[in-house]
CSV table of C-alpha atoms in Angstrom, one decimal:
chain,number,residue,atom,x,y,z
X,147,MET,CA,-0.7,17.0,2.1
X,148,ALA,CA,2.9,15.6,1.8
X,149,TYR,CA,1.7,13.2,-1.1
X,150,ARG,CA,1.3,16.3,-3.5
X,151,LEU,CA,5.0,16.9,-3.0
X,152,TRP,CA,6.0,13.2,-3.3
X,153,ALA,CA,4.2,12.8,-6.7
X,154,GLY,CA,7.3,13.5,-8.7
X,155,SER,CA,9.6,10.8,-7.0
X,156,TYR,CA,6.7,8.5,-6.0
X,157,ASP,CA,7.7,5.6,-8.4
X,158,ALA,CA,11.0,5.2,-6.8
X,159,GLU,CA,11.3,1.9,-4.9
X,160,ASN,CA,12.5,1.9,-1.3
X,161,PRO,CA,12.4,-0.9,1.4
X,162,LEU,CA,8.8,-0.6,2.6
X,163,THR,CA,7.5,-0.7,-1.2
X,164,THR,CA,9.8,-3.5,-2.1
X,165,LEU,CA,8.2,-5.5,0.7
X,166,ASP,CA,4.8,-4.3,-0.3
X,167,GLY,CA,5.2,-5.9,-3.7
X,168,ARG,CA,6.5,-8.9,-2.4
X,169,ALA,CA,3.4,-9.3,-0.2
X,170,ALA,CA,0.9,-8.2,-2.7
X,171,ALA,CA,2.4,-11.0,-5.2
X,172,LEU,CA,2.3,-13.6,-2.3
X,173,LEU,CA,-1.7,-12.8,-1.2
X,174,THR,CA,-3.2,-11.6,-4.6
X,175,PRO,CA,-5.1,-14.3,-6.5
X,176,SER,CA,-4.4,-15.0,-10.1
X,177,LEU,CA,-5.9,-11.7,-11.8
X,178,PRO,CA,-6.5,-12.7,-15.6
X,179,GLY,CA,-10.4,-12.3,-15.9
X,180,LYS,CA,-10.7,-10.6,-12.6
X,181,ARG,CA,-11.8,-7.2,-11.7
X,182,LEU,CA,-9.3,-5.1,-9.7
X,183,LEU,CA,-9.6,-2.1,-7.7
X,184,ASP,CA,-6.6,-0.4,-6.4
X,185,ALA,CA,-7.8,1.8,-3.5
X,186,ALA,CA,-5.1,4.6,-3.1
X,187,CYS,CA,-3.4,3.8,-6.2
X,188,GLY,CA,-1.0,6.6,-6.1
X,189,THR,CA,0.5,7.1,-9.8
X,190,ALA,CA,-1.0,3.9,-10.8
X,191,ARG,CA,2.5,2.3,-11.1
X,192,ARG,CA,1.1,-0.8,-9.7
X,193,LEU,CA,-1.4,-1.4,-12.4
X,194,VAL,CA,1.0,-1.9,-15.3
X,195,PHE,CA,0.9,-5.8,-16.2
X,196,SER,CA,3.2,-7.4,-18.6
X,197,ASP,CA,1.0,-10.4,-19.4
X,198,ALA,CA,-2.3,-11.7,-18.7
X,199,PRO,CA,-3.8,-8.4,-17.2
X,200,PRO,CA,-7.1,-8.4,-15.1
X,201,ALA,CA,-10.4,-8.0,-17.1
X,202,ARG,CA,-10.9,-4.7,-15.5
X,203,VAL,CA,-8.6,-2.3,-13.6
X,204,ILE,CA,-9.8,0.8,-11.7
X,205,GLY,CA,-7.4,3.1,-9.6
X,206,ILE,CA,-8.8,5.6,-7.0
X,207,ASP,CA,-6.7,8.2,-5.1
X,208,LEU,CA,-7.4,11.2,-3.3
X,209,VAL,CA,-4.1,13.2,-4.7
X,210,LEU,CA,-4.7,14.7,-8.0
X,211,GLU,CA,-1.1,15.4,-8.5
X,212,MET,CA,-0.6,11.5,-8.2
X,213,LEU,CA,-3.3,10.8,-10.7
X,214,ARG,CA,-2.1,13.4,-13.3
X,215,LYS,CA,1.6,11.8,-12.9
X,216,GLY,CA,0.3,8.4,-13.7
X,217,ARG,CA,-1.9,9.9,-16.6
X,218,ALA,CA,1.2,11.4,-18.2
X,219,ASP,CA,2.6,7.8,-18.6
X,220,ARG,CA,0.8,6.1,-21.7
X,221,ALA,CA,1.6,2.6,-20.6
X,222,ARG,CA,-0.5,3.2,-17.4
X,223,PRO,CA,-4.4,2.7,-17.5
X,224,ARG,CA,-6.5,5.7,-18.0
X,225,ALA,CA,-9.3,4.1,-15.7
X,226,THR,CA,-8.2,6.2,-12.5
X,227,ALA,CA,-10.2,8.7,-10.5
X,228,ALA,CA,-10.2,10.9,-7.5
X,229,GLY,CA,-11.7,9.5,-4.4
X,230,ASP,CA,-11.5,9.1,-0.6
X,231,LEU,CA,-10.6,5.8,0.9
X,232,ARG,CA,-13.6,6.3,3.3
X,233,ALA,CA,-16.2,6.9,0.4
X,234,LEU,CA,-15.2,5.0,-2.4
X,235,PRO,CA,-16.8,6.4,-5.7
X,236,VAL,CA,-17.6,2.7,-7.2
X,237,ARG,CA,-20.8,0.7,-7.2
X,238,PRO,CA,-21.1,-2.1,-4.4
X,239,LYS,CA,-20.2,-5.7,-4.9
X,240,VAL,CA,-18.3,-4.9,-8.0
X,241,PHE,CA,-14.5,-6.1,-7.6
X,242,ASP,CA,-13.0,-9.6,-7.3
X,243,VAL,CA,-9.9,-8.2,-5.9
X,244,VAL,CA,-9.5,-5.0,-3.9
X,245,TRP,CA,-6.0,-3.7,-3.0
X,246,CYS,CA,-5.4,-1.2,-0.4
X,247,ARG,CA,-1.6,-1.0,0.0
X,248,LEU,CA,0.2,1.2,2.3
X,249,ALA,CA,-2.6,3.7,2.8
X,250,ALA,CA,-4.2,2.4,6.1
X,251,GLY,CA,-2.1,4.5,7.9
X,252,HIS,CA,-3.7,7.6,6.5
X,253,VAL,CA,-7.0,6.8,8.1
X,254,THR,CA,-7.7,7.3,11.6
X,255,ASP,CA,-11.1,5.1,11.6
X,256,LEU,CA,-10.3,1.9,10.3
X,257,ASP,CA,-14.0,0.8,10.5
X,258,LEU,CA,-14.8,3.2,7.7
X,259,LEU,CA,-11.9,1.9,5.7
X,260,TYR,CA,-12.9,-1.8,5.9
X,261,ARG,CA,-16.7,-0.7,5.4
X,262,GLU,CA,-15.7,0.7,2.2
X,263,ILE,CA,-13.5,-2.3,1.1
X,264,GLY,CA,-16.2,-4.7,2.1
X,265,ARG,CA,-18.8,-2.9,0.1
X,266,ALA,CA,-16.7,-2.7,-3.0
X,267,LEU,CA,-15.7,-6.6,-3.0
X,268,ALA,CA,-17.6,-9.0,-4.5
X,269,PRO,CA,-18.9,-12.2,-2.8
X,270,GLY,CA,-15.9,-14.6,-2.4
X,271,GLY,CA,-13.7,-11.9,-3.5
X,272,ALA,CA,-10.3,-11.1,-2.0
X,273,ALA,CA,-8.9,-7.9,-0.3
X,274,ILE,CA,-5.2,-7.3,0.2
X,275,VAL,CA,-4.3,-4.7,2.7
X,276,THR,CA,-0.7,-3.7,3.8
X,277,ASP,CA,0.5,-1.2,6.2
X,278,PHE,CA,3.6,0.1,7.8
X,279,HIS,CA,4.3,-2.4,10.8
X,280,PRO,CA,3.5,-1.0,14.3
X,281,ASP,CA,6.8,-2.7,15.4
X,282,ALA,CA,8.6,-0.4,12.9
X,283,VAL,CA,6.8,2.5,13.9
X,284,ARG,CA,7.7,1.7,17.5
X,285,ALA,CA,11.2,1.4,16.8
X,286,GLY,CA,11.3,5.0,15.4
X,287,HIS,CA,11.0,4.2,11.8
X,288,LYS,CA,9.0,7.0,9.7
X,289,ARG,CA,7.9,7.1,6.0
X,290,VAL,CA,10.1,9.9,4.7
X,291,PHE,CA,10.7,11.0,0.9
X,292,ARG,CA,12.6,13.8,-0.8
X,293,ASP,CA,10.6,16.2,-3.0
X,294,ALA,CA,11.8,17.5,-6.5
X,295,GLU,CA,14.4,19.8,-4.7
X,296,GLY,CA,15.7,17.3,-2.5
X,297,ARG,CA,14.2,18.3,0.8
X,298,PRO,CA,13.1,15.6,3.0
X,299,HIS,CA,9.6,15.3,4.2
X,300,VAL,CA,7.8,12.8,6.7
X,301,VAL,CA,4.6,11.3,6.1
X,302,GLU,CA,2.1,11.4,8.8
X,303,HIS,CA,1.1,7.9,9.8
X,304,VAL,CA,-1.6,6.4,12.4
X,305,LEU,CA,-0.3,3.5,14.1
X,306,HIS,CA,-2.7,0.5,13.8
X,307,GLU,CA,-2.2,-2.7,15.7
X,308,PRO,CA,-2.8,-6.1,13.7
X,309,GLU,CA,-5.7,-6.8,16.0
X,310,ALA,CA,-7.3,-3.4,15.0
X,311,HIS,CA,-7.3,-4.4,11.4
X,312,GLU,CA,-8.6,-7.8,12.0
X,313,SER,CA,-11.6,-6.3,14.1
X,314,ALA,CA,-12.6,-3.7,11.6
X,315,ALA,CA,-12.2,-6.2,8.7
X,316,GLY,CA,-14.6,-8.7,10.6
X,317,GLU,CA,-17.3,-5.9,11.7
X,318,ALA,CA,-17.3,-5.4,7.8
X,319,GLY,CA,-17.9,-9.0,7.0
X,320,LEU,CA,-14.5,-9.9,6.0
X,321,ARG,CA,-12.9,-13.2,7.1
X,322,LEU,CA,-9.2,-13.0,7.5
X,323,ASP,CA,-7.5,-15.6,5.3
X,324,ARG,CA,-3.8,-14.9,5.7
X,325,ARG,CA,-1.5,-12.6,7.5
X,326,LEU,CA,2.3,-11.7,6.8
X,327,ASP,CA,4.8,-9.7,8.8
X,328,LEU,CA,7.6,-9.1,6.6
X,329,PRO,CA,11.0,-8.1,8.2
X,330,ILE,CA,14.2,-6.1,6.9
X,331,ASP,CA,16.3,-8.9,5.5
X,332,ALA,CA,19.3,-9.5,3.2
X,333,SER,CA,17.0,-8.7,0.0
X,334,LEU,CA,16.8,-5.2,1.2
X,335,ARG,CA,20.7,-4.8,2.2
X,336,SER,CA,21.4,-2.7,-1.0
X,337,PHE,CA,19.1,0.4,0.3
X,338,TRP,CA,21.3,0.6,3.3
X,339,GLU,CA,24.4,0.1,1.4
X,340,ARG,CA,23.6,3.0,-0.9
X,341,ALA,CA,22.9,5.1,1.9
X,342,GLU,CA,26.2,4.3,3.5
X,343,ALA,CA,24.4,3.1,6.5
X,344,MET,CA,25.5,-0.6,7.3
X,345,ASP,CA,25.7,-0.1,10.9
X,346,ARG,CA,22.1,0.7,11.1
X,347,TYR,CA,21.4,-2.2,8.8
X,348,GLU,CA,23.0,-4.6,11.1
X,349,ARG,CA,20.9,-3.1,14.0
X,350,GLU,CA,17.6,-3.3,12.1
X,351,LYS,CA,17.9,-6.4,10.5
X,352,GLY,CA,15.0,-8.7,11.4
X,353,LEU,CA,12.8,-5.8,12.4
X,354,PHE,CA,9.2,-6.2,11.1
X,355,LEU,CA,8.6,-3.5,8.4
X,356,LEU,CA,5.5,-4.6,6.7
X,357,LEU,CA,2.1,-5.8,7.8
X,358,ALA,CA,0.0,-7.5,5.3
X,359,PHE,CA,-3.3,-9.3,5.3
X,360,ARG,CA,-5.7,-11.1,2.7
X,361,PHE,CA,-9.3,-10.9,3.7
X,362,ARG,CA,-12.3,-12.7,2.0
X,363,GLY,CA,-15.5,-11.5,1.1
């Protein structure tokens, strides 16, 4: 799995993760006093809160190398565990907020993913799901990273249309509350500048890169 090789450099930001953070900030309800599950937490880098943290935080990820990298950082929560998105190792109806960020594309069957998100979510809770935008995939964009030796790797990704997310969520008893389609814009320009790829930036500006949803239980 590519993520095993990615663990060492996973915390570095890129245009997609930057938009993911923006979407999560817009869609996530106030977290103090809430119970938060990050399904596919990676290194748990998203689970560090400078102030007013949630009452309870749990991160689940399938890749042991990611979890080990996160646990080596004492600032990150210890409450992480290995688990599959399609069979989350959590009790039902426990979490006020469930994140599943940039992981839906690693699941072929969205019905299984949303069934588990719906099972974990407490009544009235909010599920925030983000994905690599299908417009970007169709335009030839790929999720690429470099390992510790600097070798590039492409992360396999399953294209899911927005309607497929909404249908699977509905089947799991979740109600669509808000959707975001976030494009490549001027706030991301510096990534292309550092790569000396401004011609490509001008061509790609305005292309939707991130798809994000908030569903309610």
